mmCIF file with all atom_site columns, C-alpha atoms in Angstrom:
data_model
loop_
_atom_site.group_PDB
_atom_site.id
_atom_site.type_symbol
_atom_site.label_atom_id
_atom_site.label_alt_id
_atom_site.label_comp_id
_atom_site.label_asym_id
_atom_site.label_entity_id
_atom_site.label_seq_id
_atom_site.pdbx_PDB_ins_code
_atom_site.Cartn_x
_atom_site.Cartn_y
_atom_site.Cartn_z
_atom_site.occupancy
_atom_site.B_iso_or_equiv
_atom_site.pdbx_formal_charge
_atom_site.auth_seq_id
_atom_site.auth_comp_id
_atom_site.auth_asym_id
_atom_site.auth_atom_id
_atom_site.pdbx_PDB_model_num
ATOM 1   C CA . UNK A 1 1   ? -10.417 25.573  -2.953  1.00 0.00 ? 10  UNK A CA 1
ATOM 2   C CA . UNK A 1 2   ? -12.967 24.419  -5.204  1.00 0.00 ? 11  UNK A CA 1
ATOM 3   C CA . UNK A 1 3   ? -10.530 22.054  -7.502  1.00 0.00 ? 12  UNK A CA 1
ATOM 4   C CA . UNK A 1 4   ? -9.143  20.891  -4.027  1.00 0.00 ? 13  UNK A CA 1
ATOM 5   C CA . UNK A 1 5   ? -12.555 20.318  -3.014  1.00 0.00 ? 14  UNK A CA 1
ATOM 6   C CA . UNK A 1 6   ? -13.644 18.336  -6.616  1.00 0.00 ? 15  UNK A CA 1
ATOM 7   C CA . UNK A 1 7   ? -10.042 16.584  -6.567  1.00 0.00 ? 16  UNK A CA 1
ATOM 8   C CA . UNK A 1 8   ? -10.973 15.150  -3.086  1.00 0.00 ? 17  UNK A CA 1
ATOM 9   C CA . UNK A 1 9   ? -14.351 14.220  -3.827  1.00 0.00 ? 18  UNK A CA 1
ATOM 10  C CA . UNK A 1 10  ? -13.242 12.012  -6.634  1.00 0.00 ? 19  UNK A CA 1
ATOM 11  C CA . UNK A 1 11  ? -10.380 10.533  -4.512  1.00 0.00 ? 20  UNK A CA 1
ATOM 12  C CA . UNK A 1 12  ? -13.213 9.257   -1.827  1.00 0.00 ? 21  UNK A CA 1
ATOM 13  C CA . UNK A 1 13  ? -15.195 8.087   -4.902  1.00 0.00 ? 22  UNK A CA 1
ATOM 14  C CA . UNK A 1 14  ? -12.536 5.972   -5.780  1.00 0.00 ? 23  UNK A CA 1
ATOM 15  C CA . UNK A 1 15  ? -11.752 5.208   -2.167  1.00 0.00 ? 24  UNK A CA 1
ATOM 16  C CA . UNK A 1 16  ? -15.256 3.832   -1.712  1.00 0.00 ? 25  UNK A CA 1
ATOM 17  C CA . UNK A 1 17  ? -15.757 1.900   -4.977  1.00 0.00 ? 26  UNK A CA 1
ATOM 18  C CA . UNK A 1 18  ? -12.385 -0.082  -3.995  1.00 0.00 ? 27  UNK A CA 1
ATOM 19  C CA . UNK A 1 19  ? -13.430 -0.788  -0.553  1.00 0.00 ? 28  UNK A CA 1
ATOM 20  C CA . UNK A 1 20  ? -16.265 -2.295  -1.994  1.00 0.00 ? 29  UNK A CA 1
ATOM 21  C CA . UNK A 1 21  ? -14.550 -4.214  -4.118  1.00 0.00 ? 30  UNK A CA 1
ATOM 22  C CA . UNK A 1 22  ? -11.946 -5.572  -1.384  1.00 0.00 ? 31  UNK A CA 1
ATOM 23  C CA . UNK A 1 23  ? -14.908 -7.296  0.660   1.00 0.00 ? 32  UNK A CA 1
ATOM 24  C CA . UNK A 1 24  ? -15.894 -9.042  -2.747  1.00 0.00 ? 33  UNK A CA 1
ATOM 25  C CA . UNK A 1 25  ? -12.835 -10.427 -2.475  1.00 0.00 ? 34  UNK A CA 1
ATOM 26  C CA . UNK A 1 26  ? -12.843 -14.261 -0.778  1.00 0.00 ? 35  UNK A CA 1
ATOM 27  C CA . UNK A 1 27  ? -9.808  -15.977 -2.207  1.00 0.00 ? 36  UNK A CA 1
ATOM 28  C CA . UNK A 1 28  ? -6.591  -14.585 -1.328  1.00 0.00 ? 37  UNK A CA 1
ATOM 29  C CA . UNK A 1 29  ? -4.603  -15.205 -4.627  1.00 0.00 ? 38  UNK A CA 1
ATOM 30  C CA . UNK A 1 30  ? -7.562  -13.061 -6.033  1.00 0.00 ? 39  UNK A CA 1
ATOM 31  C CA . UNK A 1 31  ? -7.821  -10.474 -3.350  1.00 0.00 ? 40  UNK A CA 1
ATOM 32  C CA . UNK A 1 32  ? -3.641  -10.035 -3.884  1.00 0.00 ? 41  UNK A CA 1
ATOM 33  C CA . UNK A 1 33  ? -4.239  -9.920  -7.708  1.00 0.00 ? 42  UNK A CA 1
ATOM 34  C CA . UNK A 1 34  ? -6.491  -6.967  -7.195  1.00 0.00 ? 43  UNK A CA 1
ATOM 35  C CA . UNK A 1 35  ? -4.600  -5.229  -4.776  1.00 0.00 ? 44  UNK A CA 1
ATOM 36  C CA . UNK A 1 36  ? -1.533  -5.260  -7.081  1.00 0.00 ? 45  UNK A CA 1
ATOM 37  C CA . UNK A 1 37  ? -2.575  -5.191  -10.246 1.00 0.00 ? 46  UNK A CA 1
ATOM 38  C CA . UNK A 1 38  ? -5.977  -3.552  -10.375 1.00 0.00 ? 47  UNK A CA 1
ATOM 39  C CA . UNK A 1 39  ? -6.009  -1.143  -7.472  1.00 0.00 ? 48  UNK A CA 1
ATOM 40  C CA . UNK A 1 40  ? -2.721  0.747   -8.484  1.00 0.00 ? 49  UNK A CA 1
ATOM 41  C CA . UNK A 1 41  ? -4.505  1.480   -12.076 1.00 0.00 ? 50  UNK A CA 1
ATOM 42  C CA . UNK A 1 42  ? -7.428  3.011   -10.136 1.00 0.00 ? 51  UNK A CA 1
ATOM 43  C CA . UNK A 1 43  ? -5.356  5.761   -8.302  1.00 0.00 ? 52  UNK A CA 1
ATOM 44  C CA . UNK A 1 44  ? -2.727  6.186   -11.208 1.00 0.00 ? 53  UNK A CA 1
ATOM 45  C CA . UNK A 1 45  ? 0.010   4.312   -9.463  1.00 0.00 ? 54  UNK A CA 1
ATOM 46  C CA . UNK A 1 46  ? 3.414   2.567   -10.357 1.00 0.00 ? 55  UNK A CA 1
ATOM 47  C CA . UNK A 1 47  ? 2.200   -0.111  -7.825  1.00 0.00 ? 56  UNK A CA 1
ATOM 48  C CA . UNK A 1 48  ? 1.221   -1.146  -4.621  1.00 0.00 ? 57  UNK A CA 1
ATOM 49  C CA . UNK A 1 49  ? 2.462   -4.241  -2.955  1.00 0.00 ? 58  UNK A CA 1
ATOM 50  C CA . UNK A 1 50  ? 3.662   -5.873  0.339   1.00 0.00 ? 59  UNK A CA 1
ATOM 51  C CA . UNK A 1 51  ? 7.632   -5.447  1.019   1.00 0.00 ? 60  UNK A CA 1
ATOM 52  C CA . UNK A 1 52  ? 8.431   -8.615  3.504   1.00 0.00 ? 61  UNK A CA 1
ATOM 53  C CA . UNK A 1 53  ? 12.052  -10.162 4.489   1.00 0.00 ? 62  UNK A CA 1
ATOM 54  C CA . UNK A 1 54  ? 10.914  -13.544 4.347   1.00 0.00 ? 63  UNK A CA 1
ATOM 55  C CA . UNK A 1 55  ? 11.913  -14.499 0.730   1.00 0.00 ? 64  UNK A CA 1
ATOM 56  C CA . UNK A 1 56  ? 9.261   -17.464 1.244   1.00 0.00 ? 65  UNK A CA 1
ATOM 57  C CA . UNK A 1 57  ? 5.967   -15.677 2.098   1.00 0.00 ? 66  UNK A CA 1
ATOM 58  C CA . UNK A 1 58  ? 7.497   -13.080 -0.456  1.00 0.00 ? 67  UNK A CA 1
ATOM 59  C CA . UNK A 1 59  ? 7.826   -15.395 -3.362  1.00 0.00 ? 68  UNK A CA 1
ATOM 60  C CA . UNK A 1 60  ? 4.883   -17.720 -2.616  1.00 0.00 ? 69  UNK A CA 1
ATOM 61  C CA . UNK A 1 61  ? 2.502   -14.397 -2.642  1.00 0.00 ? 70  UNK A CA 1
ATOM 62  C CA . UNK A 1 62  ? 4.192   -11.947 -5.225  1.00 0.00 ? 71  UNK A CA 1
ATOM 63  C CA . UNK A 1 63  ? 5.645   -9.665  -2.830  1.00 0.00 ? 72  UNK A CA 1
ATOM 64  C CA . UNK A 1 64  ? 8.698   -7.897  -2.693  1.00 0.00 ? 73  UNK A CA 1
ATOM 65  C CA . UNK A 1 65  ? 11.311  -8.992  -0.997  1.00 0.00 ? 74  UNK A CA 1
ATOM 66  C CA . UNK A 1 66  ? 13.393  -6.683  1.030   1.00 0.00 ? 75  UNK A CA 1
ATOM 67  C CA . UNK A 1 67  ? 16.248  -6.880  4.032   1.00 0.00 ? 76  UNK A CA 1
ATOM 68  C CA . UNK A 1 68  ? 14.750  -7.425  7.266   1.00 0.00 ? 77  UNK A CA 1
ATOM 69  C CA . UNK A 1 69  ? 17.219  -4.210  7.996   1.00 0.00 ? 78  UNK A CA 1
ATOM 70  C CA . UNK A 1 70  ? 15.844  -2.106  5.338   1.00 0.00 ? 79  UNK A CA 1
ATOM 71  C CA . UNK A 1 71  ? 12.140  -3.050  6.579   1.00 0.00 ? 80  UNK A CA 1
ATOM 72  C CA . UNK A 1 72  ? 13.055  -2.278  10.154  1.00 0.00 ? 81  UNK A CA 1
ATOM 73  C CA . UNK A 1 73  ? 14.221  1.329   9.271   1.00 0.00 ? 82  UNK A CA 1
ATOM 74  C CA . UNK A 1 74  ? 11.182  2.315   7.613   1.00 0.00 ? 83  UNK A CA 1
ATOM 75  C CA . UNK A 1 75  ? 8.459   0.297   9.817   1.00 0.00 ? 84  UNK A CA 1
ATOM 76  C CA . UNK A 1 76  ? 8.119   2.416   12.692  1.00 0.00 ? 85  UNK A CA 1
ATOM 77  C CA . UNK A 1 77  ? 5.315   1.854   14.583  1.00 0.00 ? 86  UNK A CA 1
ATOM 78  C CA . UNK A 1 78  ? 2.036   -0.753  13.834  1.00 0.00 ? 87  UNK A CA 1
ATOM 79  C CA . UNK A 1 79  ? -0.267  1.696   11.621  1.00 0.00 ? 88  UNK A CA 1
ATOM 80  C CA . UNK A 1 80  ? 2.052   4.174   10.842  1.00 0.00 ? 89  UNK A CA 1
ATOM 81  C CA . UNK A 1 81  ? 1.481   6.132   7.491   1.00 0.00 ? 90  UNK A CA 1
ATOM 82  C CA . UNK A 1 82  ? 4.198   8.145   6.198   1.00 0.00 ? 91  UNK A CA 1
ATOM 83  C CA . UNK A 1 83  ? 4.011   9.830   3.049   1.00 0.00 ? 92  UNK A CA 1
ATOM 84  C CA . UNK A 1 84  ? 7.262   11.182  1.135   1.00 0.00 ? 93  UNK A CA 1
ATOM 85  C CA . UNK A 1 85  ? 9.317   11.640  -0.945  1.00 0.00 ? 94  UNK A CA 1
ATOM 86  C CA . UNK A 1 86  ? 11.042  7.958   -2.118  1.00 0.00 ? 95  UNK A CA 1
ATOM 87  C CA . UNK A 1 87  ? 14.592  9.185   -2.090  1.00 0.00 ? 96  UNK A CA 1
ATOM 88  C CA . UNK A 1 88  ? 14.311  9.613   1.815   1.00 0.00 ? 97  UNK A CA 1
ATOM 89  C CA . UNK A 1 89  ? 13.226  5.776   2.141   1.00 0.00 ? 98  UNK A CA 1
ATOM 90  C CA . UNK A 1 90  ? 16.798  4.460   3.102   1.00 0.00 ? 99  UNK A CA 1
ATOM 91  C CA . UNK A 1 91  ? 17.348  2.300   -0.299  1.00 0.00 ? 100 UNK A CA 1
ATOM 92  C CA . UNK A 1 92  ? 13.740  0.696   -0.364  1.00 0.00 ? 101 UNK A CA 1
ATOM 93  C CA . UNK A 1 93  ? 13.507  1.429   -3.809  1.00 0.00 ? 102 UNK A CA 1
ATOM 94  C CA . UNK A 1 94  ? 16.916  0.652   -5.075  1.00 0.00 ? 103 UNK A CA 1
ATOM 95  C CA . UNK A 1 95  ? 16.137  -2.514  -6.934  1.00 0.00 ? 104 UNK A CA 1
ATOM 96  C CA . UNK A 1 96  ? 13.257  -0.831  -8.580  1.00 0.00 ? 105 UNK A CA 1
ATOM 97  C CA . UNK A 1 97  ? 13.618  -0.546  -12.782 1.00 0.00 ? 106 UNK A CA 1
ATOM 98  C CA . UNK A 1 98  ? 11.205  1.874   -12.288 1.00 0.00 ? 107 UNK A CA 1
ATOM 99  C CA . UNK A 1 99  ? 12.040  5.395   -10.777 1.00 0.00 ? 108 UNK A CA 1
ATOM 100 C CA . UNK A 1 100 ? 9.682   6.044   -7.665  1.00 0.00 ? 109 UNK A CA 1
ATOM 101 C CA . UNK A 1 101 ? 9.345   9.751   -7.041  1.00 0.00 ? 110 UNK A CA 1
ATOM 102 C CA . UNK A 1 102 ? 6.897   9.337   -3.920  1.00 0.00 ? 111 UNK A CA 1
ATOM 103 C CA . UNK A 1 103 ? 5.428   6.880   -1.783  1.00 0.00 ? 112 UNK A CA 1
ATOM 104 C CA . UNK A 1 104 ? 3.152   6.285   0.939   1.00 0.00 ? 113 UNK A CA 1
ATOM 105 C CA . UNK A 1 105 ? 4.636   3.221   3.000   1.00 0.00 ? 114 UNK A CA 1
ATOM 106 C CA . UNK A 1 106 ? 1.668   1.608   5.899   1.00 0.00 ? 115 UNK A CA 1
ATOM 107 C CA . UNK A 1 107 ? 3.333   -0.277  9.190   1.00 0.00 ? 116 UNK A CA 1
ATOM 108 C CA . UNK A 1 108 ? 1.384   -3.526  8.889   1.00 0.00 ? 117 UNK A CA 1
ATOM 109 C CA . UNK A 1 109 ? 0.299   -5.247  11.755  1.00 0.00 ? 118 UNK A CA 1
ATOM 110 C CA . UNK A 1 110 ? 2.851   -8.200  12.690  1.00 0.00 ? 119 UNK A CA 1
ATOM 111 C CA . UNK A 1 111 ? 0.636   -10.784 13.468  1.00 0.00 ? 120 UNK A CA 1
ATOM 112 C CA . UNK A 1 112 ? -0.533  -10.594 9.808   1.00 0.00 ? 121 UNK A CA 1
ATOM 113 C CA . UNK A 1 113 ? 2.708   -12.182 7.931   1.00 0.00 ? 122 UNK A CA 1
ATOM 114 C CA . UNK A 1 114 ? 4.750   -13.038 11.745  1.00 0.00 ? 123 UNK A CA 1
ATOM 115 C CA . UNK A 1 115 ? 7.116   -10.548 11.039  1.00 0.00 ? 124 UNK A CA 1
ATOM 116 C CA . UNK A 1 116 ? 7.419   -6.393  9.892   1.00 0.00 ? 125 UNK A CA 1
ATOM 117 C CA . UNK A 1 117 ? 5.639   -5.926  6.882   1.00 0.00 ? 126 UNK A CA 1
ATOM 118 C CA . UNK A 1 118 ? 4.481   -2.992  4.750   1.00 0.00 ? 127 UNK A CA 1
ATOM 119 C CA . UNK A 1 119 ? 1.910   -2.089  2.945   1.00 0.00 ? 128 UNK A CA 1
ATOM 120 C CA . UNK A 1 120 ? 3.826   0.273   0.192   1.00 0.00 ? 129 UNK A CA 1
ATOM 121 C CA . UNK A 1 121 ? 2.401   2.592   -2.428  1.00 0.00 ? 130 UNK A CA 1
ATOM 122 C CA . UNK A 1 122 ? 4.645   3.900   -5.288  1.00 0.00 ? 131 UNK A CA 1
ATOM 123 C CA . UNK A 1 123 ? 4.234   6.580   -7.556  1.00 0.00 ? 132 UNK A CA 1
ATOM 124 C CA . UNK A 1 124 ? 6.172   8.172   -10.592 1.00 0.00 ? 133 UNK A CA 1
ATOM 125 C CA . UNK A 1 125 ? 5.347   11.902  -9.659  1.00 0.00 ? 134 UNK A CA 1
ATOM 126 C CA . UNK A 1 126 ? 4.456   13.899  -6.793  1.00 0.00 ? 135 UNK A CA 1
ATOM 127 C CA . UNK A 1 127 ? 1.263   12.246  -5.652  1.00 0.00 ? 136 UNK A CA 1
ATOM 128 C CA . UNK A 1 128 ? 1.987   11.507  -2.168  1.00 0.00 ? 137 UNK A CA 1
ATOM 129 C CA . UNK A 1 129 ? 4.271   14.526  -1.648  1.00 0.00 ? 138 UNK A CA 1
ATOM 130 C CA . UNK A 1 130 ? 1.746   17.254  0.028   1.00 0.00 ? 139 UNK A CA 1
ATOM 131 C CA . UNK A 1 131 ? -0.317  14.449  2.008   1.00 0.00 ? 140 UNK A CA 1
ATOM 132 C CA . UNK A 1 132 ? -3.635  16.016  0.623   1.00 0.00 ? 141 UNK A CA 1
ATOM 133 C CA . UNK A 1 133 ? -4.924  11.732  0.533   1.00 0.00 ? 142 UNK A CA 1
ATOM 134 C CA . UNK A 1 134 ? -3.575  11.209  3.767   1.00 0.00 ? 143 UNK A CA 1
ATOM 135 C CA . UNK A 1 135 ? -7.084  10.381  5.712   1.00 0.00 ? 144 UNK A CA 1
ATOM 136 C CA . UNK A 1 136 ? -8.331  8.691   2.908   1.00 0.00 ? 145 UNK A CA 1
ATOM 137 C CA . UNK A 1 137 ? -4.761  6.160   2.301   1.00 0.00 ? 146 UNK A CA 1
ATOM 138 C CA . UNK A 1 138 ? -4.889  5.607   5.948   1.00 0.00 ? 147 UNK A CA 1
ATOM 139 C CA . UNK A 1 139 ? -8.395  4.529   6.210   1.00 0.00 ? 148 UNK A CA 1
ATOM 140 C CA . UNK A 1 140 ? -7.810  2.728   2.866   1.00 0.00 ? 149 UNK A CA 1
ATOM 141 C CA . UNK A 1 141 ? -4.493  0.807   4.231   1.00 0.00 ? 150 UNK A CA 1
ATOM 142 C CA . UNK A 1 142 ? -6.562  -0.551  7.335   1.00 0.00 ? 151 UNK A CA 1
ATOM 143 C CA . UNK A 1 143 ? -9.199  -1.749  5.166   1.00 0.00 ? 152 UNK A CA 1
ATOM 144 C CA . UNK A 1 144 ? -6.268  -3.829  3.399   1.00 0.00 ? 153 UNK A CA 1
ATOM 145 C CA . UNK A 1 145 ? -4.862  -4.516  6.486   1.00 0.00 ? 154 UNK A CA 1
ATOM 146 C CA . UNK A 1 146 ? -8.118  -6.185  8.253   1.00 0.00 ? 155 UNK A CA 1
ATOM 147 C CA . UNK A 1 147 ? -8.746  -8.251  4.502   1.00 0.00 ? 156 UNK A CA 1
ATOM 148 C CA . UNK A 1 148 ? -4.960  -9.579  4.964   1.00 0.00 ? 157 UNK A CA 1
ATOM 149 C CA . UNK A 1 149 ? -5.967  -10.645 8.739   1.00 0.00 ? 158 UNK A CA 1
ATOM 150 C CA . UNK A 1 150 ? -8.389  -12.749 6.679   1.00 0.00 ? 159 UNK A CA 1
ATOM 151 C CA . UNK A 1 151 ? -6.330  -15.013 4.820   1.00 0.00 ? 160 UNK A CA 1
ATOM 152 C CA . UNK A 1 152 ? -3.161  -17.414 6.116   1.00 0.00 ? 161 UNK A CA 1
ATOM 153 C CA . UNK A 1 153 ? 0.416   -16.992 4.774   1.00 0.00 ? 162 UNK A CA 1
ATOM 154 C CA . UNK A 1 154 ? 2.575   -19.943 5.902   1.00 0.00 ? 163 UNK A CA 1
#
Protein backbone atom coordinates (compact mmCIF):
# COMPACT_ATOMS: atom_id res chain seq x y z
CA UNK A 1 0.00 0.00 0.00
CA UNK A 2 2.59 2.33 0.87
CA UNK A 3 4.75 1.96 -2.59
CA UNK A 4 1.22 2.21 -4.28
CA UNK A 5 0.63 5.16 -2.28
CA UNK A 6 4.45 6.86 -3.06
CA UNK A 7 4.11 5.52 -6.83
CA UNK A 8 0.85 7.61 -7.09
CA UNK A 9 2.03 10.56 -5.43
CA UNK A 10 4.83 10.96 -7.88
CA UNK A 11 2.50 10.22 -10.87
CA UNK A 12 0.23 13.44 -9.72
CA UNK A 13 3.57 15.28 -9.28
CA UNK A 14 4.28 14.75 -12.68
CA UNK A 15 0.66 15.17 -13.65
CA UNK A 16 0.69 18.67 -12.19
CA UNK A 17 4.10 19.96 -13.33
CA UNK A 18 2.88 19.07 -17.07
CA UNK A 19 -0.37 20.73 -16.74
CA UNK A 20 1.47 23.60 -15.89
CA UNK A 21 3.50 23.45 -18.53
CA UNK A 22 0.59 22.89 -21.23
CA UNK A 23 -1.00 26.44 -20.34
CA UNK A 24 2.60 27.93 -21.01
CA UNK A 25 2.08 26.75 -24.13
CA UNK A 26 0.64 29.63 -26.82
CA UNK A 27 1.83 28.49 -30.21
CA UNK A 28 0.51 25.35 -31.42
CA UNK A 29 3.60 23.96 -33.35
CA UNK A 30 5.18 24.40 -29.80
CA UNK A 31 2.39 23.12 -27.68
CA UNK A 32 2.42 19.78 -30.29
CA UNK A 33 6.28 19.65 -29.91
CA UNK A 34 5.83 19.27 -26.21
CA UNK A 35 3.11 17.02 -26.20
CA UNK A 36 5.06 14.58 -28.44
CA UNK A 37 8.31 14.88 -27.76
CA UNK A 38 8.71 16.14 -24.22
CA UNK A 39 5.68 14.85 -22.38
CA UNK A 40 6.20 11.08 -23.34
CA UNK A 41 9.91 11.39 -21.69
CA UNK A 42 8.22 12.64 -18.50
CA UNK A 43 6.00 9.49 -17.91
CA UNK A 44 8.56 6.97 -19.53
CA UNK A 45 6.64 6.55 -22.72
CA UNK A 46 7.26 5.23 -26.37
CA UNK A 47 5.05 8.26 -27.36
CA UNK A 48 2.05 10.08 -27.32
CA UNK A 49 0.46 11.55 -30.35
CA UNK A 50 -2.84 12.24 -32.25
CA UNK A 51 -3.99 9.21 -34.68
CA UNK A 52 -6.34 11.15 -37.43
CA UNK A 53 -7.62 9.78 -41.03
CA UNK A 54 -7.14 12.91 -42.67
CA UNK A 55 -3.60 12.42 -44.17
CA UNK A 56 -3.63 16.42 -44.43
CA UNK A 57 -4.22 17.62 -40.83
CA UNK A 58 -2.02 14.42 -40.11
CA UNK A 59 0.97 15.43 -42.10
CA UNK A 60 0.70 19.23 -41.69
CA UNK A 61 0.78 18.61 -37.65
CA UNK A 62 3.00 15.39 -37.16
CA UNK A 63 0.32 13.07 -36.45
CA UNK A 64 -0.27 9.69 -37.30
CA UNK A 65 -2.17 8.81 -39.85
CA UNK A 66 -4.56 5.98 -39.58
CA UNK A 67 -7.84 4.47 -41.61
CA UNK A 68 -10.85 6.31 -40.86
CA UNK A 69 -12.05 2.42 -40.24
CA UNK A 70 -9.40 1.60 -37.86
CA UNK A 71 -10.16 5.04 -35.92
CA UNK A 72 -13.85 4.30 -35.89
CA UNK A 73 -13.33 0.86 -34.14
CA UNK A 74 -11.41 2.13 -31.37
CA UNK A 75 -13.17 5.73 -30.85
CA UNK A 76 -16.12 4.86 -29.00
CA UNK A 77 -17.64 7.47 -27.39
CA UNK A 78 -16.37 11.51 -27.01
CA UNK A 79 -14.07 11.18 -23.72
CA UNK A 80 -13.72 7.71 -23.58
CA UNK A 81 -10.45 6.34 -21.89
CA UNK A 82 -9.60 2.86 -22.38
CA UNK A 83 -6.56 1.43 -21.14
CA UNK A 84 -5.11 -2.05 -22.50
CA UNK A 85 -3.31 -4.08 -23.66
CA UNK A 86 -2.11 -2.90 -27.54
CA UNK A 87 -2.61 -6.26 -29.13
CA UNK A 88 -6.47 -5.88 -28.50
CA UNK A 89 -6.43 -2.40 -30.49
CA UNK A 90 -7.70 -3.91 -33.89
CA UNK A 91 -4.25 -3.22 -35.93
CA UNK A 92 -3.69 0.44 -34.57
CA UNK A 93 -0.29 -0.33 -34.00
CA UNK A 94 0.63 -2.36 -36.97
CA UNK A 95 2.77 0.16 -38.76
CA UNK A 96 4.61 0.83 -35.60
CA UNK A 97 8.72 -0.15 -35.78
CA UNK A 98 8.35 -0.05 -32.35
CA UNK A 99 6.53 -2.90 -30.36
CA UNK A 100 3.67 -1.29 -28.15
CA UNK A 101 2.85 -3.55 -25.24
CA UNK A 102 0.06 -1.14 -23.73
CA UNK A 103 -1.74 1.88 -24.40
CA UNK A 104 -4.15 4.24 -23.15
CA UNK A 105 -6.17 5.57 -26.32
CA UNK A 106 -8.61 9.15 -25.31
CA UNK A 107 -11.94 9.69 -27.72
CA UNK A 108 -11.22 13.29 -28.70
CA UNK A 109 -13.83 15.61 -29.09
CA UNK A 110 -14.85 15.96 -32.95
CA UNK A 111 -15.21 19.42 -33.24
CA UNK A 112 -11.47 19.67 -32.41
CA UNK A 113 -9.87 18.23 -35.86
CA UNK A 114 -13.82 17.85 -37.78
CA UNK A 115 -13.54 14.36 -37.66
CA UNK A 116 -12.70 11.12 -34.93
CA UNK A 117 -9.55 11.69 -33.45
CA UNK A 118 -7.49 10.21 -30.61
CA UNK A 119 -5.47 11.18 -28.23
CA UNK A 120 -3.10 7.84 -27.96
CA UNK A 121 -0.49 6.92 -25.39
CA UNK A 122 2.01 4.06 -26.11
CA UNK A 123 4.13 2.21 -23.97
CA UNK A 124 6.83 -0.64 -24.28
CA UNK A 125 5.76 -2.53 -21.00
CA UNK A 126 2.89 -2.93 -18.85
CA UNK A 127 2.22 0.63 -17.78
CA UNK A 128 -1.27 1.06 -18.70
CA UNK A 129 -2.23 -2.59 -18.10
CA UNK A 130 -3.79 -2.49 -14.34
CA UNK A 131 -5.34 1.17 -14.85
CA UNK A 132 -3.70 2.26 -11.46
CA UNK A 133 -3.19 6.14 -13.64
CA UNK A 134 -6.52 5.95 -14.85
CA UNK A 135 -8.00 9.25 -12.94
CA UNK A 136 -4.98 10.96 -13.37
CA UNK A 137 -4.61 10.11 -17.69
CA UNK A 138 -8.18 11.04 -17.88
CA UNK A 139 -7.98 14.30 -16.21
CA UNK A 140 -4.61 14.72 -18.01
CA UNK A 141 -6.22 13.87 -21.66
CA UNK A 142 -8.98 16.67 -21.09
CA UNK A 143 -6.46 19.10 -20.18
CA UNK A 144 -4.90 18.25 -23.77
CA UNK A 145 -8.07 18.11 -25.14
CA UNK A 146 -9.36 21.79 -24.02
CA UNK A 147 -5.44 23.21 -25.18
CA UNK A 148 -6.23 21.50 -28.76
CA UNK A 149 -9.80 23.42 -28.70
CA UNK A 150 -7.35 26.34 -28.59
CA UNK A 151 -5.59 26.23 -31.71
CA UNK A 152 -7.08 25.80 -35.59
CA UNK A 153 -6.17 22.81 -37.82
CA UNK A 154 -7.35 23.46 -41.41
Amino acid sequence: IIDNARFNFLTQKKIHQSVLEIFKHKDKKEFLSYLTQSLPKTFDLEFINIFISDINISKSNNFIYQTSNIIAETYGNKNQLIMDAAEKMNGLFKNFDSKIFSNAIFSLDISIFKSKALLVYGSKDKHFIDNREYDLIYFLSNIVQEKLKQFSYD
